[in-house]
PDB file of C-alpha atoms and ligand atoms in Angstrom:
ATOM      1  CA  UNK A   1    -102.506 121.149 118.464  1.00  0.00           C
ATOM      2  CA  UNK A   2    -104.427 121.816 121.742  1.00  0.00           C
ATOM      3  CA  UNK A   3    -103.032 120.839 124.970  1.00  0.00           C
ATOM      4  CA  UNK A   4    -103.532 121.234 128.706  1.00  0.00           C
ATOM      5  CA  UNK A   5    -100.116 120.578 129.930  1.00  0.00           C
ATOM      6  CA  UNK A   6     -99.142 123.603 132.122  1.00  0.00           C
ATOM      7  CA  UNK A   7     -96.040 122.379 132.990  1.00  0.00           C
ATOM      8  CA  UNK A   8     -93.166 120.555 131.727  1.00  0.00           C
ATOM      9  CA  UNK A   9     -90.406 118.947 133.768  1.00  0.00           C
ATOM     10  CA  UNK A  10     -86.845 118.582 132.162  1.00  0.00           C
ATOM     11  CA  UNK A  11     -84.510 116.164 133.072  1.00  0.00           C
ATOM     12  CA  UNK A  12     -80.708 117.432 133.613  1.00  0.00           C
ATOM     13  CA  UNK A  13     -78.094 116.000 132.832  1.00  0.00           C
ATOM     14  CA  UNK A  14     -80.450 114.449 129.362  1.00  0.00           C
ATOM     15  CA  UNK A  15     -79.172 114.111 126.016  1.00  0.00           C
ATOM     16  CA  UNK A  16     -75.864 113.808 124.566  1.00  0.00           C
ATOM     17  CA  UNK A  17     -73.236 112.060 126.843  1.00  0.00           C
ATOM     18  CA  UNK A  18     -68.946 112.618 126.911  1.00  0.00           C
ATOM     19  CA  UNK A  19     -68.835 109.384 124.412  1.00  0.00           C
ATOM     20  CA  UNK A  20     -71.107 110.570 122.381  1.00  0.00           C
ATOM     21  CA  UNK A  21     -69.921 114.409 121.842  1.00  0.00           C
ATOM     22  CA  UNK A  22     -66.403 113.117 121.064  1.00  0.00           C
ATOM     23  CA  UNK A  23     -67.893 110.566 118.204  1.00  0.00           C
ATOM     24  CA  UNK A  24     -69.621 113.367 116.940  1.00  0.00           C
ATOM     25  CA  UNK A  25     -66.887 115.823 117.550  1.00  0.00           C
ATOM     26  CA  UNK A  26     -64.346 113.184 116.005  1.00  0.00           C
ATOM     27  CA  UNK A  27     -66.496 112.732 112.433  1.00  0.00           C
ATOM     28  CA  UNK A  28     -66.486 116.747 111.950  1.00  0.00           C
ATOM     29  CA  UNK A  29     -62.943 116.863 112.752  1.00  0.00           C
ATOM     30  CA  UNK A  30     -62.347 113.540 109.657  1.00  0.00           C
ATOM     31  CA  UNK A  31     -64.877 115.401 107.265  1.00  0.00           C
ATOM     32  CA  UNK A  32     -62.347 118.507 107.734  1.00  0.00           C
ATOM     33  CA  UNK A  33     -59.189 117.060 107.317  1.00  0.00           C
ATOM     34  CA  UNK A  34     -59.930 114.793 104.685  1.00  0.00           C
ATOM     35  CA  UNK A  35     -61.820 114.499 101.422  1.00  0.00           C
ATOM     36  CA  UNK A  36     -65.375 113.118 100.731  1.00  0.00           C
ATOM     37  CA  UNK A  37     -66.433 110.342 100.898  1.00  0.00           C
ATOM     38  CA  UNK A  38     -65.482 109.083 104.350  1.00  0.00           C
ATOM     39  CA  UNK A  39     -67.163 105.966 105.601  1.00  0.00           C
ATOM     40  CA  UNK A  40     -68.458 105.242 108.677  1.00  0.00           C
ATOM     41  CA  UNK A  41     -68.667 101.602 110.180  1.00  0.00           C
ATOM     42  CA  UNK A  42     -71.858 101.287 111.789  1.00  0.00           C
ATOM     43  CA  UNK A  43     -74.037 103.757 113.138  1.00  0.00           C
ATOM     44  CA  UNK A  44     -71.656 106.064 114.390  1.00  0.00           C
ATOM     45  CA  UNK A  45     -74.255 107.133 117.297  1.00  0.00           C
ATOM     46  CA  UNK A  46     -77.782 105.294 117.437  1.00  0.00           C
ATOM     47  CA  UNK A  47     -79.437 108.513 116.385  1.00  0.00           C
ATOM     48  CA  UNK A  48     -81.308 109.209 112.900  1.00  0.00           C
ATOM     49  CA  UNK A  49     -80.996 112.645 112.858  1.00  0.00           C
ATOM     50  CA  UNK A  50     -77.309 112.744 113.222  1.00  0.00           C
ATOM     51  CA  UNK A  51     -77.168 109.850 110.706  1.00  0.00           C
ATOM     52  CA  UNK A  52     -78.985 111.922 107.973  1.00  0.00           C
ATOM     53  CA  UNK A  53     -77.369 114.930 108.527  1.00  0.00           C
ATOM     54  CA  UNK A  54     -73.728 113.465 108.374  1.00  0.00           C
ATOM     55  CA  UNK A  55     -75.006 111.492 105.217  1.00  0.00           C
ATOM     56  CA  UNK A  56     -75.561 115.077 104.132  1.00  0.00           C
ATOM     57  CA  UNK A  57     -72.077 115.898 104.602  1.00  0.00           C
ATOM     58  CA  UNK A  58     -70.609 113.082 102.354  1.00  0.00           C
ATOM     59  CA  UNK A  59     -70.218 110.272 104.915  1.00  0.00           C
ATOM     60  CA  UNK A  60     -71.251 106.619 104.133  1.00  0.00           C
ATOM     61  CA  UNK A  61     -71.864 104.101 106.908  1.00  0.00           C
ATOM     62  CA  UNK A  62     -71.309 100.436 106.298  1.00  0.00           C
ATOM     63  CA  UNK A  63     -71.965  97.371 108.387  1.00  0.00           C
ATOM     64  CA  UNK A  64     -69.329  95.721 106.919  1.00  0.00           C
ATOM     65  CA  UNK A  65     -65.839  97.016 106.688  1.00  0.00           C
ATOM     66  CA  UNK A  66     -65.616  94.751 103.168  1.00  0.00           C
ATOM     67  CA  UNK A  67     -68.033  97.626 101.971  1.00  0.00           C
ATOM     68  CA  UNK A  68     -65.389 100.208 102.193  1.00  0.00           C
ATOM     69  CA  UNK A  69     -62.813 100.364  99.388  1.00  0.00           C
ATOM     70  CA  UNK A  70     -59.165  99.768  99.784  1.00  0.00           C
ATOM     71  CA  UNK A  71     -57.191 102.724 101.260  1.00  0.00           C
ATOM     72  CA  UNK A  72     -60.148 104.802 102.065  1.00  0.00           C
ATOM     73  CA  UNK A  73     -60.797 106.768 105.339  1.00  0.00           C
ATOM     74  CA  UNK A  74     -63.184 105.640 108.224  1.00  0.00           C
ATOM     75  CA  UNK A  75     -64.509 105.870 111.342  1.00  0.00           C
ATOM     76  CA  UNK A  76     -65.492 103.298 114.018  1.00  0.00           C
ATOM     77  CA  UNK A  77     -68.474 103.972 115.989  1.00  0.00           C
ATOM     78  CA  UNK A  78     -68.330 105.022 119.766  1.00  0.00           C
ATOM     79  CA  UNK A  79     -69.627 101.454 120.485  1.00  0.00           C
ATOM     80  CA  UNK A  80     -66.570  99.410 120.115  1.00  0.00           C
ATOM     81  CA  UNK A  81     -65.549  97.258 117.414  1.00  0.00           C
ATOM     82  CA  UNK A  82     -64.024  93.693 117.924  1.00  0.00           C
ATOM     83  CA  UNK A  83     -60.329  93.200 116.867  1.00  0.00           C
ATOM     84  CA  UNK A  84     -61.354  91.322 114.006  1.00  0.00           C
ATOM     85  CA  UNK A  85     -62.483  94.303 112.418  1.00  0.00           C
ATOM     86  CA  UNK A  86     -59.681  95.890 113.100  1.00  0.00           C
ATOM     87  CA  UNK A  87     -57.006  93.286 111.319  1.00  0.00           C
ATOM     88  CA  UNK A  88     -59.703  93.341 108.377  1.00  0.00           C
ATOM     89  CA  UNK A  89     -59.290  97.306 108.256  1.00  0.00           C
ATOM     90  CA  UNK A  90     -55.545  97.007 108.165  1.00  0.00           C
ATOM     91  CA  UNK A  91     -55.399  94.793 105.285  1.00  0.00           C
ATOM     92  CA  UNK A  92     -57.521  96.955 103.439  1.00  0.00           C
ATOM     93  CA  UNK A  93     -55.102 100.082 104.204  1.00  0.00           C
ATOM     94  CA  UNK A  94     -57.780 101.461 105.616  1.00  0.00           C
ATOM     95  CA  UNK A  95     -57.255 105.001 107.265  1.00  0.00           C
ATOM     96  CA  UNK A  96     -58.721 104.409 110.455  1.00  0.00           C
ATOM     97  CA  UNK A  97     -59.675 107.062 113.227  1.00  0.00           C
ATOM     98  CA  UNK A  98     -61.585 104.626 116.392  1.00  0.00           C
ATOM     99  CA  UNK A  99     -64.461 106.776 117.640  1.00  0.00           C
ATOM    100  CA  UNK A 100     -64.796 104.042 120.657  1.00  0.00           C
ATOM    101  CA  UNK A 101     -66.040 105.568 123.819  1.00  0.00           C
ATOM    102  CA  UNK A 102     -63.363 105.088 126.389  1.00  0.00           C
ATOM    103  CA  UNK A 103     -65.547 103.468 128.897  1.00  0.00           C
ATOM    104  CA  UNK A 104     -66.407 100.681 126.386  1.00  0.00           C
ATOM    105  CA  UNK A 105     -62.549 100.482 125.937  1.00  0.00           C
ATOM    106  CA  UNK A 106     -62.594  99.850 129.575  1.00  0.00           C
ATOM    107  CA  UNK A 107     -64.837  96.675 129.681  1.00  0.00           C
ATOM    108  CA  UNK A 108     -62.370  95.524 126.717  1.00  0.00           C
ATOM    109  CA  UNK A 109     -59.334  95.794 128.738  1.00  0.00           C
ATOM    110  CA  UNK A 110     -61.529  94.223 131.233  1.00  0.00           C
ATOM    111  CA  UNK A 111     -62.448  91.143 129.101  1.00  0.00           C
ATOM    112  CA  UNK A 112     -58.997  90.590 128.103  1.00  0.00           C
ATOM    113  CA  UNK A 113     -57.468  90.925 131.190  1.00  0.00           C
ATOM    114  CA  UNK A 114     -59.715  88.549 133.436  1.00  0.00           C
ATOM    115  CA  UNK A 115     -59.647  85.764 130.400  1.00  0.00           C
ATOM    116  CA  UNK A 116     -55.604  85.888 130.796  1.00  0.00           C
ATOM    117  CA  UNK A 117     -56.302  85.387 134.652  1.00  0.00           C
ATOM    118  CA  UNK A 118     -58.450  82.463 134.053  1.00  0.00           C
ATOM    119  CA  UNK A 119     -61.873  83.389 134.704  1.00  0.00           C
ATOM    120  CA  UNK A 120     -65.092  83.022 132.862  1.00  0.00           C
ATOM    121  CA  UNK A 121     -66.981  85.883 131.702  1.00  0.00           C
ATOM    122  CA  UNK A 122     -70.491  86.342 132.250  1.00  0.00           C
ATOM    123  CA  UNK A 123     -71.487  89.295 130.165  1.00  0.00           C
ATOM    124  CA  UNK A 124     -74.856  90.732 130.599  1.00  0.00           C
ATOM    125  CA  UNK A 125     -75.723  92.690 127.360  1.00  0.00           C
ATOM    126  CA  UNK A 126     -78.721  92.752 124.426  1.00  0.00           C
ATOM    127  CA  UNK A 127     -77.476  90.068 121.700  1.00  0.00           C
ATOM    128  CA  UNK A 128     -76.148  90.920 118.512  1.00  0.00           C
ATOM    129  CA  UNK A 129     -75.862  94.913 119.694  1.00  0.00           C
ATOM    130  CA  UNK A 130     -72.368  96.356 118.554  1.00  0.00           C
ATOM    131  CA  UNK A 131     -71.194  96.882 121.965  1.00  0.00           C
ATOM    132  CA  UNK A 132     -71.545  93.622 122.964  1.00  0.00           C
ATOM    133  CA  UNK A 133     -70.133  92.094 119.825  1.00  0.00           C
ATOM    134  CA  UNK A 134     -67.117  94.638 119.888  1.00  0.00           C
ATOM    135  CA  UNK A 135     -66.673  93.140 123.601  1.00  0.00           C
ATOM    136  CA  UNK A 136     -67.185  89.663 122.897  1.00  0.00           C
ATOM    137  CA  UNK A 137     -64.785  89.456 120.177  1.00  0.00           C
ATOM    138  CA  UNK A 138     -61.988  90.217 122.498  1.00  0.00           C
ATOM    139  CA  UNK A 139     -61.577  86.826 123.959  1.00  0.00           C
ATOM    140  CA  UNK A 140     -62.067  83.261 122.678  1.00  0.00           C
ATOM    141  CA  UNK A 141     -65.818  82.266 122.846  1.00  0.00           C
ATOM    142  CA  UNK A 142     -65.483  79.346 125.039  1.00  0.00           C
ATOM    143  CA  UNK A 143     -64.221  81.638 127.972  1.00  0.00           C
ATOM    144  CA  UNK A 144     -67.573  84.159 127.736  1.00  0.00           C
ATOM    145  CA  UNK A 145     -71.432  83.816 127.431  1.00  0.00           C
ATOM    146  CA  UNK A 146     -73.656  86.453 126.663  1.00  0.00           C
ATOM    147  CA  UNK A 147     -76.506  86.817 129.149  1.00  0.00           C
ATOM    148  CA  UNK A 148     -79.648  88.933 127.964  1.00  0.00           C
ATOM    149  CA  UNK A 149     -82.280  88.060 130.645  1.00  0.00           C
ATOM    150  CA  UNK A 150     -82.680  86.264 133.778  1.00  0.00           C
ATOM    151  CA  UNK A 151     -84.000  83.247 132.345  1.00  0.00           C
ATOM    152  CA  UNK A 152     -80.805  82.738 130.403  1.00  0.00           C
ATOM    153  CA  UNK A 153     -79.080  83.480 133.892  1.00  0.00           C
ATOM    154  CA  UNK A 154     -80.572  80.314 135.249  1.00  0.00           C
ATOM    155  CA  UNK A 155     -79.598  78.166 132.906  1.00  0.00           C
ATOM    156  CA  UNK A 156     -76.290  79.083 132.180  1.00  0.00           C
ATOM    157  CA  UNK A 157     -73.981  76.112 132.847  1.00  0.00           C
ATOM    158  CA  UNK A 158     -70.230  77.921 132.638  1.00  0.00           C
ATOM    159  CA  UNK A 159     -66.907  75.384 132.242  1.00  0.00           C
ATOM    160  CA  UNK A 160     -65.962  76.058 135.943  1.00  0.00           C
ATOM    161  CA  UNK A 161     -67.233  78.522 138.842  1.00  0.00           C
ATOM    162  CA  UNK A 162     -64.141  78.800 140.638  1.00  0.00           C
ATOM    163  CA  UNK A 163     -63.040  81.851 138.723  1.00  0.00           C
ATOM    164  CA  UNK A 164     -66.293  83.508 137.260  1.00  0.00           C
ATOM    165  CA  UNK A 165     -66.664  87.516 136.456  1.00  0.00           C
ATOM    166  CA  UNK A 166     -69.586  89.777 135.230  1.00  0.00           C
ATOM    167  CA  UNK A 167     -69.223  92.332 132.780  1.00  0.00           C
ATOM    168  CA  UNK A 168     -71.461  94.245 131.411  1.00  0.00           C
ATOM    169  CA  UNK A 169     -72.712  96.404 128.388  1.00  0.00           C
ATOM    170  CA  UNK A 170     -72.313 100.215 129.559  1.00  0.00           C
ATOM    171  CA  UNK A 171     -76.138 101.383 128.811  1.00  0.00           C
ATOM    172  CA  UNK A 172     -78.297  98.699 130.400  1.00  0.00           C
ATOM    173  CA  UNK A 173     -80.678  99.390 133.049  1.00  0.00           C
ATOM    174  CA  UNK A 174     -79.152  99.620 136.635  1.00  0.00           C
ATOM    175  CA  UNK A 175     -82.101  97.976 138.508  1.00  0.00           C
ATOM    176  CA  UNK A 176     -82.248  95.128 135.836  1.00  0.00           C
ATOM    177  CA  UNK A 177     -78.598  94.483 135.889  1.00  0.00           C
ATOM    178  CA  UNK A 178     -78.381  94.442 139.831  1.00  0.00           C
ATOM    179  CA  UNK A 179     -81.534  91.949 139.381  1.00  0.00           C
ATOM    180  CA  UNK A 180     -79.694  89.693 137.295  1.00  0.00           C
ATOM    181  CA  UNK A 181     -75.913  89.928 139.168  1.00  0.00           C
ATOM    182  CA  UNK A 182     -78.041  88.678 142.794  1.00  0.00           C
ATOM    183  CA  UNK A 183     -79.717  85.690 141.009  1.00  0.00           C
ATOM    184  CA  UNK A 184     -76.377  84.555 139.440  1.00  0.00           C
ATOM    185  CA  UNK A 185     -74.346  85.009 142.878  1.00  0.00           C
ATOM    186  CA  UNK A 186     -76.796  82.912 144.285  1.00  0.00           C
ATOM    187  CA  UNK A 187     -76.353  80.527 141.918  1.00  0.00           C
ATOM    188  CA  UNK A 188     -72.202  81.042 141.770  1.00  0.00           C
ATOM    189  CA  UNK A 189     -71.118  82.316 145.228  1.00  0.00           C
ATOM    190  CA  UNK A 190     -67.471  83.015 143.905  1.00  0.00           C
ATOM    191  CA  UNK A 191     -68.532  85.407 140.800  1.00  0.00           C
ATOM    192  CA  UNK A 192     -66.544  88.611 141.527  1.00  0.00           C
ATOM    193  CA  UNK A 193     -67.676  91.991 139.791  1.00  0.00           C
ATOM    194  CA  UNK A 194     -65.065  94.255 138.458  1.00  0.00           C
ATOM    195  CA  UNK A 195     -63.695  97.467 141.134  1.00  0.00           C
ATOM    196  CA  UNK A 196     -66.014  99.784 139.181  1.00  0.00           C
ATOM    197  CA  UNK A 197     -69.626  99.116 137.214  1.00  0.00           C
ATOM    198  CA  UNK A 198     -69.196  98.847 133.719  1.00  0.00           C
ATOM    199  CA  UNK A 199     -73.065 100.770 133.783  1.00  0.00           C
ATOM    200  CA  UNK A 200     -71.479 104.041 132.491  1.00  0.00           C
ATOM    201  CA  UNK A 201     -72.121 107.562 134.547  1.00  0.00           C
ATOM    202  CA  UNK A 202     -74.195 108.970 131.875  1.00  0.00           C
ATOM    203  CA  UNK A 203     -76.668 106.194 131.537  1.00  0.00           C
ATOM    204  CA  UNK A 204     -76.594 106.111 135.284  1.00  0.00           C
ATOM    205  CA  UNK A 205     -77.129 109.828 135.554  1.00  0.00           C
ATOM    206  CA  UNK A 206     -79.832 109.701 132.910  1.00  0.00           C
ATOM    207  CA  UNK A 207     -81.864 106.639 134.655  1.00  0.00           C
ATOM    208  CA  UNK A 208     -81.691 108.465 138.075  1.00  0.00           C
ATOM    209  CA  UNK A 209     -83.170 111.634 136.452  1.00  0.00           C
ATOM    210  CA  UNK A 210     -85.963 109.682 134.949  1.00  0.00           C
ATOM    211  CA  UNK A 211     -86.709 108.367 138.049  1.00  0.00           C
ATOM    212  CA  UNK A 212     -87.073 111.731 139.525  1.00  0.00           C
ATOM    213  CA  UNK A 213     -89.084 112.918 136.254  1.00  0.00           C
ATOM    214  CA  UNK A 214     -91.694 110.126 137.234  1.00  0.00           C
ATOM    215  CA  UNK A 215     -92.476 111.552 140.727  1.00  0.00           C
ATOM    216  CA  UNK A 216     -93.408 114.755 139.075  1.00  0.00           C
ATOM    217  CA  UNK A 217     -95.332 113.444 136.017  1.00  0.00           C
ATOM    218  CA  UNK A 218     -96.723 110.630 134.662  1.00  0.00           C
ATOM    219  CA  UNK A 219     -96.082 111.214 130.942  1.00  0.00           C
ATOM    220  CA  UNK A 220     -92.869 111.430 129.867  1.00  0.00           C
ATOM    221  CA  UNK A 221     -91.421 112.331 126.497  1.00  0.00           C
ATOM    222  CA  UNK A 222     -88.091 110.778 125.965  1.00  0.00           C
ATOM    223  CA  UNK A 223     -86.219 111.940 122.402  1.00  0.00           C
ATOM    224  CA  UNK A 224     -84.127 108.995 121.314  1.00  0.00           C
ATOM    225  CA  UNK A 225     -83.947 106.459 118.565  1.00  0.00           C
ATOM    226  CA  UNK A 226     -85.759 103.208 118.614  1.00  0.00           C
ATOM    227  CA  UNK A 227     -82.184 101.647 118.271  1.00  0.00           C
ATOM    228  CA  UNK A 228     -80.962 103.118 120.902  1.00  0.00           C
ATOM    229  CA  UNK A 229     -80.108 101.429 124.099  1.00  0.00           C
ATOM    230  CA  UNK A 230     -79.885 103.727 126.566  1.00  0.00           C
ATOM    231  CA  UNK A 231     -82.621 105.599 125.046  1.00  0.00           C
ATOM    232  CA  UNK A 232     -84.800 102.386 125.721  1.00  0.00           C
ATOM    233  CA  UNK A 233     -83.772 102.093 128.764  1.00  0.00           C
ATOM    234  CA  UNK A 234     -85.189 105.079 130.151  1.00  0.00           C
ATOM    235  CA  UNK A 235     -88.718 104.411 128.589  1.00  0.00           C
ATOM    236  CA  UNK A 236     -88.439 100.853 131.072  1.00  0.00           C
ATOM    237  CA  UNK A 237     -87.224 103.212 134.231  1.00  0.00           C
ATOM    238  CA  UNK A 238     -89.929 105.293 133.386  1.00  0.00           C
ATOM    239  CA  UNK A 239     -92.209 102.520 133.326  1.00  0.00           C
ATOM    240  CA  UNK A 240     -91.030 100.850 136.274  1.00  0.00           C
ATOM    241  CA  UNK A 241     -91.472 104.246 138.442  1.00  0.00           C
ATOM    242  CA  UNK A 242     -95.086 104.639 137.156  1.00  0.00           C
ATOM    243  CA  UNK A 243     -95.015 106.690 134.087  1.00  0.00           C
ATOM    244  CA  UNK A 244     -96.282 106.153 131.011  1.00  0.00           C
ATOM    245  CA  UNK A 245     -93.320 107.369 128.523  1.00  0.00           C
ATOM    246  CA  UNK A 246     -92.822 107.783 124.727  1.00  0.00           C
ATOM    247  CA  UNK A 247     -89.668 107.143 122.528  1.00  0.00           C
ATOM    248  CA  UNK A 248     -89.759 109.818 120.174  1.00  0.00           C
ATOM    249  CA  UNK A 249     -87.221 110.832 117.440  1.00  0.00           C
ATOM    250  CA  UNK A 250     -88.230 114.038 117.219  1.00  0.00           C
ATOM    251  CA  UNK A 251     -91.557 116.440 118.025  1.00  0.00           C
ATOM    252  CA  UNK A 252     -92.933 115.621 114.898  1.00  0.00           C
ATOM    253  CA  UNK A 253     -93.876 112.045 116.237  1.00  0.00           C
ATOM    254  CA  UNK A 254     -96.153 113.614 119.429  1.00  0.00           C
ATOM    255  CA  UNK A 255     -99.759 112.823 119.137  1.00  0.00           C
ATOM    256  CA  UNK A 256    -102.778 115.165 120.697  1.00  0.00           C
ATOM    257  CA  UNK A 257    -104.083 111.910 122.262  1.00  0.00           C
ATOM    258  CA  UNK A 258    -101.127 111.919 124.763  1.00  0.00           C
ATOM    259  CA  UNK A 259    -101.960 114.795 126.393  1.00  0.00           C
ATOM    260  CA  UNK A 260    -105.674 115.023 126.849  1.00  0.00           C
ATOM    261  CA  UNK A 261    -105.944 114.867 130.465  1.00  0.00           C
ATOM    262  CA  UNK A 262    -102.359 115.702 131.109  1.00  0.00           C
ATOM    263  CA  UNK A 263    -101.365 118.834 133.215  1.00  0.00           C
ATOM    264  CA  UNK A 264     -97.612 117.995 133.537  1.00  0.00           C
ATOM    265  CA  UNK A 265     -95.222 116.281 131.087  1.00  0.00           C
ATOM    266  CA  UNK A 266     -91.514 115.151 131.388  1.00  0.00           C
ATOM    267  CA  UNK A 267     -88.668 115.865 128.970  1.00  0.00           C
ATOM    268  CA  UNK A 268     -85.711 113.737 128.934  1.00  0.00           C
ATOM    269  CA  UNK A 269     -83.351 112.182 126.137  1.00  0.00           C
ATOM    270  CA  UNK A 270     -81.536 109.324 125.343  1.00  0.00           C
ATOM    271  CA  UNK A 271     -77.097 109.971 125.125  1.00  0.00           C
ATOM    272  CA  UNK A 272     -77.271 110.137 121.757  1.00  0.00           C
ATOM    273  CA  UNK A 273     -80.008 112.404 121.079  1.00  0.00           C
ATOM    274  CA  UNK A 274     -78.976 116.268 120.077  1.00  0.00           C
ATOM    275  CA  UNK A 275     -79.930 119.449 121.726  1.00  0.00           C
ATOM    276  CA  UNK A 276     -81.960 121.139 118.857  1.00  0.00           C
ATOM    277  CA  UNK A 277     -84.506 118.585 119.471  1.00  0.00           C
ATOM    278  CA  UNK A 278     -84.895 118.542 122.853  1.00  0.00           C
ATOM    279  CA  UNK A 279     -85.283 122.139 122.194  1.00  0.00           C
ATOM    280  CA  UNK A 280     -87.698 122.133 119.546  1.00  0.00           C
ATOM    281  CA  UNK A 281     -89.796 120.110 122.153  1.00  0.00           C
ATOM    282  CA  UNK A 282     -89.470 122.177 124.567  1.00  0.00           C
ATOM    283  CA  UNK A 283     -90.410 125.049 122.826  1.00  0.00           C
ATOM    284  CA  UNK A 284     -93.307 123.615 121.035  1.00  0.00           C
ATOM    285  CA  UNK A 285     -95.083 123.142 124.911  1.00  0.00           C
ATOM    286  CA  UNK A 286     -93.791 126.767 125.795  1.00  0.00           C
ATOM    287  CA  UNK A 287     -95.400 128.373 122.788  1.00  0.00           C
ATOM    288  CA  UNK A 288     -98.421 126.749 124.374  1.00  0.00           C
ATOM    289  CA  UNK A 289     -97.855 128.810 127.257  1.00  0.00           C
ATOM    290  CA  UNK A 290     -96.579 125.914 129.638  1.00  0.00           C
ATOM    291  CA  UNK A 291     -93.828 126.670 132.339  1.00  0.00           C
ATOM    292  CA  UNK A 292     -90.620 124.784 132.153  1.00  0.00           C
ATOM    293  CA  UNK A 293     -88.927 123.763 135.013  1.00  0.00           C
ATOM    294  CA  UNK A 294     -85.741 122.073 134.994  1.00  0.00           C
ATOM    295  CA  UNK A 295     -84.778 118.806 137.713  1.00  0.00           C
ATOM    296  CA  UNK A 296     -81.424 118.901 137.868  1.00  0.00           C
ATOM    297  CA  UNK A 297     -79.891 115.540 140.245  1.00  0.00           C
ATOM    298  CA  UNK A 298     -76.503 116.242 139.103  1.00  0.00           C
ATOM    299  CA  UNK A 299     -73.920 118.368 136.900  1.00  0.00           C
ATOM    300  CA  UNK A 300     -71.891 116.891 134.558  1.00  0.00           C
ATOM    301  CA  UNK A 301     -68.876 118.191 133.660  1.00  0.00           C
ATOM    302  CA  UNK A 302     -66.986 115.059 131.956  1.00  0.00           C
ATOM    303  CA  UNK A 303     -65.309 115.234 128.484  1.00  0.00           C
ATOM    304  CA  UNK A 304     -63.249 112.955 126.889  1.00  0.00           C
ATOM    305  CA  UNK A 305     -60.070 113.834 124.922  1.00  0.00           C
ATOM    306  CA  UNK A 306     -59.586 113.159 121.484  1.00  0.00           C
ATOM    307  CA  UNK A 307     -57.586 110.678 119.832  1.00  0.00           C
ATOM    308  CA  UNK A 308     -53.642 112.073 119.243  1.00  0.00           C
ATOM    309  CA  UNK A 309     -54.378 111.327 115.110  1.00  0.00           C
ATOM    310  CA  UNK A 310     -57.033 114.096 114.962  1.00  0.00           C
TER     311      UNK A 310
HETATM  312  S1  LIG B   1     -73.317 105.993 126.995  1.00  0.00           S
HETATM  313 FE1  LIG B   1     -71.759 105.871 128.532  1.00  0.00          FE
HETATM  314  S2  LIG B   1     -70.453 104.674 127.473  1.00  0.00           S
HETATM  315 FE2  LIG B   1     -71.876 105.089 125.937  1.00  0.00          FE
HETATM  316  S3  LIG B   1     -70.810 106.240 124.668  1.00  0.00           S
HETATM  317 FE3  LIG B   1     -71.791 107.498 126.397  1.00  0.00          FE
HETATM  318  S4  LIG B   1     -70.416 107.789 128.266  1.00  0.00           S
HETATM  319 FE4  LIG B   1     -69.432 106.152 126.926  1.00  0.00          FE
END
């Protein structure tokens, strides 16, 4: 494939976040500690390559805990699981390792705490996304409602308007959430937010890095799977900031036609995309003679500790 691309801007931070890094480390350690097969409930992280690499090592991915044989070893995904799933696992005597990201756990705790204090929760998130299901499952359904758009925010009729709080999925677009929050605040002046944002630092950093990329290049390649919420948000942010972007699983998906008149390309990756896929893509442009320039907006030094049982 011939390209005229002379410069590649590489966003930093990009790719793996602390929660994904921890979840993947956990599955590898569980594989070392126990005989295969081991089971993982839901995709451990939303990335096609990671899933198929683990399948080759003897991991079986299931959506329903009932598909796991009693007494087996199982890992729960980074997106978090509702309490009824933990109860089911207990009944089936599964040996569970929970790879839920600590920042998702924070939202689970907030949901429980605020409902106990009498609040009604507006949960901004994507319907049926594993993280949303996990958080919403923590509290009675009469005390929480899912808001997935401005349109829903316009129609929402809470049972009371004195004690309302907004929680949200960790991987949403900061700008979209702000818009929905502002809208809801106009309708419900007593509405409060938790003390610190639920949108996690890695999501914020990767979105801010894409905004910088969009200033440098109007074509942006995002490594990430279509099922990855935070990768899809990067695509939306790129669009909002005037760049055409392509969400690809790996370099094999790029097309000649994208680069016909393009001299510079921005590259980033969702929080569940492994480094080797990003490096492959960068190498592709390097081999064609492009200069690679890293655009660093912030350095991330956060690593989450592993659970005690590993
Ligand atoms: S994107 Fe954020 S919340 Fe999700 S796993 Fe990564 S660090 Fe945790």
